Coordinates of C-alpha atoms in Angstrom, one line a residue:
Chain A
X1 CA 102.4 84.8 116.9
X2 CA 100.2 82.3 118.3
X3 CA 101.9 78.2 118.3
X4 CA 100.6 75.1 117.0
X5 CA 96.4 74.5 118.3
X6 CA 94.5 71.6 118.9
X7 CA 91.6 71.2 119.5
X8 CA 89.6 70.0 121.7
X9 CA 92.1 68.7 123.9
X10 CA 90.1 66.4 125.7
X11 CA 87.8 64.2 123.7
X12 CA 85.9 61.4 125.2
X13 CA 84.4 59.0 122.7
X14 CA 82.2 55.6 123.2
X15 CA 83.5 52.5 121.4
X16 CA 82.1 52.4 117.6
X17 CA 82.1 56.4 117.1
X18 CA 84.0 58.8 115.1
X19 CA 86.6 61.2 116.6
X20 CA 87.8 64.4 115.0
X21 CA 91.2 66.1 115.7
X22 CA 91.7 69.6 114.5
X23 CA 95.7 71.0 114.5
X24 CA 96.0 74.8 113.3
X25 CA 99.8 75.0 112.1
X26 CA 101.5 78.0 113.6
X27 CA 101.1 81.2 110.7
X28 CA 103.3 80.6 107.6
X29 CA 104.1 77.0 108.1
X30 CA 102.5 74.8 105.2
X31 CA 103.4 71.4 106.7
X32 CA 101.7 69.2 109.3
X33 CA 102.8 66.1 111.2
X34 CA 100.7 64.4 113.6
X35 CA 102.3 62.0 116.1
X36 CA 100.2 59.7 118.5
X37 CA 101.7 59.0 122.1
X38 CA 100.3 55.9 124.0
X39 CA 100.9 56.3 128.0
X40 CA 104.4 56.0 129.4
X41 CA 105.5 55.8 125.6
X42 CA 107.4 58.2 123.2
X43 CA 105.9 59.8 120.6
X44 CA 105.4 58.0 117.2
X45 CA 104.9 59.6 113.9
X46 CA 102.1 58.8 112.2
X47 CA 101.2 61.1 109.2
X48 CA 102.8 63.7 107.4
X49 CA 100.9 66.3 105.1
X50 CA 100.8 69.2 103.1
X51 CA 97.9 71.5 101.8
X52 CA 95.8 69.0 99.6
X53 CA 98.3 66.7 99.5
X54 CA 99.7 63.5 102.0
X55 CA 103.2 62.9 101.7
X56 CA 103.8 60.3 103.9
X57 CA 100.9 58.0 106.0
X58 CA 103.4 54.7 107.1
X59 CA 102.6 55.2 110.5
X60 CA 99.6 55.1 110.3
X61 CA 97.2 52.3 110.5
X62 CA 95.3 51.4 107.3
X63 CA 91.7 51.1 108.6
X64 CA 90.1 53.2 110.1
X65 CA 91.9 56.6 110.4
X66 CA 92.6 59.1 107.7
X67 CA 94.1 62.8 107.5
X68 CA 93.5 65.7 104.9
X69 CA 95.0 69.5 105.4
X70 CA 92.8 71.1 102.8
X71 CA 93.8 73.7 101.3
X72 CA 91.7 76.4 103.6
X73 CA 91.2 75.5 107.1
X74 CA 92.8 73.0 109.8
X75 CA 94.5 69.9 109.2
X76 CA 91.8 67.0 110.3
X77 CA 92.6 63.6 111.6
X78 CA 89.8 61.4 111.7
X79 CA 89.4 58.3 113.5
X80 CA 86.6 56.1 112.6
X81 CA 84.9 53.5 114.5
X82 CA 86.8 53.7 117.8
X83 CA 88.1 51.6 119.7
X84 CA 89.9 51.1 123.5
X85 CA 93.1 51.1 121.9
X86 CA 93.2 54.3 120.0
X87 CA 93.2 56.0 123.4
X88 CA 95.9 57.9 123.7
X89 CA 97.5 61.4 123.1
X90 CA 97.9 62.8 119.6
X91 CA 99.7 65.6 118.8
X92 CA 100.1 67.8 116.1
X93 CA 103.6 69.5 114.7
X94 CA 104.2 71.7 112.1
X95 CA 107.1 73.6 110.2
X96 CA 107.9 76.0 107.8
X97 CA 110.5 73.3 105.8
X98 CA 110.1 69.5 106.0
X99 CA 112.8 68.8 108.4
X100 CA 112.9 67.1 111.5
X101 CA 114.5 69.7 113.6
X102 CA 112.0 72.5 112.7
X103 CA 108.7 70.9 114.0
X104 CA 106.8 72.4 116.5
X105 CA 104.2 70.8 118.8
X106 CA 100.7 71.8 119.6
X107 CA 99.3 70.8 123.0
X108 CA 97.6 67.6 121.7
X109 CA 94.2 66.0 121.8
X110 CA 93.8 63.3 125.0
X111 CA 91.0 60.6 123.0
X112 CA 89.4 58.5 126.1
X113 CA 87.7 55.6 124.4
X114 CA 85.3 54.0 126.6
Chain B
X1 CA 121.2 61.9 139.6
X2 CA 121.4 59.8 136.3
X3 CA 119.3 57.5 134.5
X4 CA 120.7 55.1 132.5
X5 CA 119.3 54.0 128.9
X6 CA 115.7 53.8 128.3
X7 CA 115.4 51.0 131.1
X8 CA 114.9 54.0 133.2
X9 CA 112.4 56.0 133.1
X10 CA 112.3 57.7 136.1
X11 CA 115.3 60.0 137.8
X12 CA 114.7 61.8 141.2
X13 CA 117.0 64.4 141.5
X14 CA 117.4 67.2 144.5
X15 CA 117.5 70.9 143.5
X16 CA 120.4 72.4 142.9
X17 CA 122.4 69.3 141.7
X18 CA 123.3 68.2 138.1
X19 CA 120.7 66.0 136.2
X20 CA 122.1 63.7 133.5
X21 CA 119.6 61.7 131.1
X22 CA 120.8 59.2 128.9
X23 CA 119.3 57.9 125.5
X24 CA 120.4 55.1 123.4
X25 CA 119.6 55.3 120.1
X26 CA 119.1 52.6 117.4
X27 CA 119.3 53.9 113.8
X28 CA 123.1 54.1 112.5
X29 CA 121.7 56.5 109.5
X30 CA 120.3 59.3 112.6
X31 CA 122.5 62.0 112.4
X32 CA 121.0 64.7 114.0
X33 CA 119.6 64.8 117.1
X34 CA 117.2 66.5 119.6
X35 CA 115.8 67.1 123.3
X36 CA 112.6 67.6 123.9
X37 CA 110.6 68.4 127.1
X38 CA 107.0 67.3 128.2
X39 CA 105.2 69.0 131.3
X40 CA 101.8 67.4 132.4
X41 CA 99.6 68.4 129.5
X42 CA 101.5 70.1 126.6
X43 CA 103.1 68.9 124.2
X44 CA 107.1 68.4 123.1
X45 CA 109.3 71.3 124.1
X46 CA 112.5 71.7 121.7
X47 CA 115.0 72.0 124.5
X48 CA 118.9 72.0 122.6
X49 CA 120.0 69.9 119.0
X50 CA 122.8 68.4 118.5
X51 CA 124.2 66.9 114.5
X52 CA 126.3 64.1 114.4
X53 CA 129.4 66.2 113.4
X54 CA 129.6 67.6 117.2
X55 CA 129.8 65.7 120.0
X56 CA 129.1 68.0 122.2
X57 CA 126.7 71.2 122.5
X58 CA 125.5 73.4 125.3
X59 CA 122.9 75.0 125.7
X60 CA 121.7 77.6 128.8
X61 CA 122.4 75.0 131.8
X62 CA 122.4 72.3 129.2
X63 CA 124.6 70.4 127.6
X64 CA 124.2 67.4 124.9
X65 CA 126.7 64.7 124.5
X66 CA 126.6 62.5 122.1
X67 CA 128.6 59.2 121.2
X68 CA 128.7 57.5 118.1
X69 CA 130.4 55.2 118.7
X70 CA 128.3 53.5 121.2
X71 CA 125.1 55.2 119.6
X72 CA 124.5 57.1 123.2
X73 CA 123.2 60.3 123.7
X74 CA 123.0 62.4 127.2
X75 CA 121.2 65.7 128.4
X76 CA 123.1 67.3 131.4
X77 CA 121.1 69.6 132.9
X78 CA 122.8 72.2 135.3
X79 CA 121.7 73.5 139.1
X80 CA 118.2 72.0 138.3
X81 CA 115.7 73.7 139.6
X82 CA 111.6 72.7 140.4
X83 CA 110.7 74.1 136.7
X84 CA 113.0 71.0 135.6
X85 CA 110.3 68.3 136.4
X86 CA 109.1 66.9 133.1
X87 CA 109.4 63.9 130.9
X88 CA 112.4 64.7 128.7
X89 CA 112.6 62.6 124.9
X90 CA 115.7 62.0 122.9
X91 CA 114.5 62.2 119.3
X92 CA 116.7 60.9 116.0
X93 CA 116.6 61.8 112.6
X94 CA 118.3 62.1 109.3
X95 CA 119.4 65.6 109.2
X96 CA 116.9 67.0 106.0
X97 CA 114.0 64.4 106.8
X98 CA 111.1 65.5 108.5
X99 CA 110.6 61.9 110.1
X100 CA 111.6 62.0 114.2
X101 CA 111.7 58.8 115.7
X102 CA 111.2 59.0 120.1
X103 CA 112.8 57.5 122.4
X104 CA 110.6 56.3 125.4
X105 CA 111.2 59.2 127.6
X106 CA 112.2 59.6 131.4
X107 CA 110.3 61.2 133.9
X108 CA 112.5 63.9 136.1
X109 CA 111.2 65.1 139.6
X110 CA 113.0 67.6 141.8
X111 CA 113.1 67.5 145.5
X112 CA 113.0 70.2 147.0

C-alpha cells in the first residue's frame, strides 16, 4: 500500500512564475492537508480539503496561492506569481477521518525561488 | 542529553545514552498530542501520541510525558542509537480536529 506522494520533490522556479504541487493521498483516504515548513521552522498548516470541496484555507495566504482536490486525480496546490519568500518545503498529509492524529505525510515538495 | 523548551534546537547526544526532548506548548484547549520525526528529506514521521487524560505513555524505547500543569511535553528516547538523528516536532491538537499546530523542532545527532 503505497504512502502519501509528492511530486516533484524538487522544484526550482524563477521569481514571477507559477509553481504546481501534486500530493496523491495514500489509497482510501478522501482528505488532504498541505502544511508549508520554512527552514529551521515547524510545520504550519495551511489548507485542508476534500474531493471538490475546501473545508478549511486560514493558513493560507489570500493572494496568490489556491488548492483544489477534484474529484479524480491529485490534490493541486498552486502558487502563482512567485516569489523569494514562498521558498520553502511543503508537504502534503492525508487521512482516512479528519482528525489530527490520523494524518500522514508525504515526502514534500522543496520550491527554490530564485 | 536534554534540550530544554523550543530555545533549543539542537541536542548532541552519545550512543547508547537516554535522549530527552522537551516541548512547551501554548494552547490550553490542545488535548492530544504527538511526536513526530523528520530525517534529511522526508517528511513527518508519527513516532508515539499521547491525550491529555495520560500523562504518561511509552512507546518501543520511547516514552511521552506530558504536564498540564506547566503545558510541557517530553520525548525520552532510550539507548539511542545512530538511526535516532533527526529533527523531532511536538505537535498539539484538539483531540477530533484535523488542525496540528508544530512546535519549532530540535535537531538530535548521535555520536558515535
Amino acid at each position: 500500500n503505497a504512502g502519501v506522494m509528492q511530486n516533484p520533490r524538487h522544484l526550482v522556479r524563477r521569481r514571477g512564475q507559477e509553481a504546481r504541487l501534486r500530493c496523491s493521498p495514500m489509497k482510501g483516504h478522501s482528505h488532504v492537508y498541505w502544511y508549508r515548513q520554512l527552514p529551521e521552522e515547524g510545520l504550519k498548516f495551511m489548507v485542508y480539503l476534500q474531493k471538490e470541496n475546501i473545508i478549511d484555507e486560514s493558513g493560507m495566504p489570500k493572494e496568490r496561492f489556491s488548492a483544489e482536490f477534484p474529484k479524480e486525480g491529485p490534490s493541486i496546490l498552486r502558487i502563482q506569481q512567485v516569489v523569494r519568500g514562498d521558498s520553502a518545503a511543503y508537504f502534503c498529509a492525508s487521512s482516512y477521518l479528519d482528525r489530527g492524529g490520523e494524518q500522514y505525510f508525504g515526502p514534500g515538495t522543496r520550491l527554490t525561488v530564485t | 542529553g536534554e534540550s530544554v523548551g523550543l530555545h533549543l534546537p539542537t541536542l548532541s547526544v552519545q550512543e547508547g545514552d537516554n535522549s530527552i526532548i522537551n516541548c512547551a506548548y501554548s494552547n490550553s484547549a490542545s488535548d492530544y498530542f504527538i511526536w513526530y520525526k523528520q530525517e534529511s528529506g522526508k517528511g513527518p514521521q508519527f513516532i508515539i501520541d499521547i491525550r491529555s487524560n495520560m500523562d504518561k505513555r511509552q512507546g518501543q524505547r520511547v516514552t511521552v510525558l506530558l504536564n498540564k500543569t506547566v503545558k510541557h511535553l517530553s520525548l525520552q528516547i532510550a539507548a539511542t542509537q545512530p538511526g535516532d538523528s533527526a529533527v523531532y516536532f511536538c505537535a498539539e491538537n484538539i483531540y477530533n480536529d484535523y488542525k496540528l499546530s508544530f512546535g519549532a523542532g530540535t535537531t538530535v545527532t548521535v555520536r558515535a
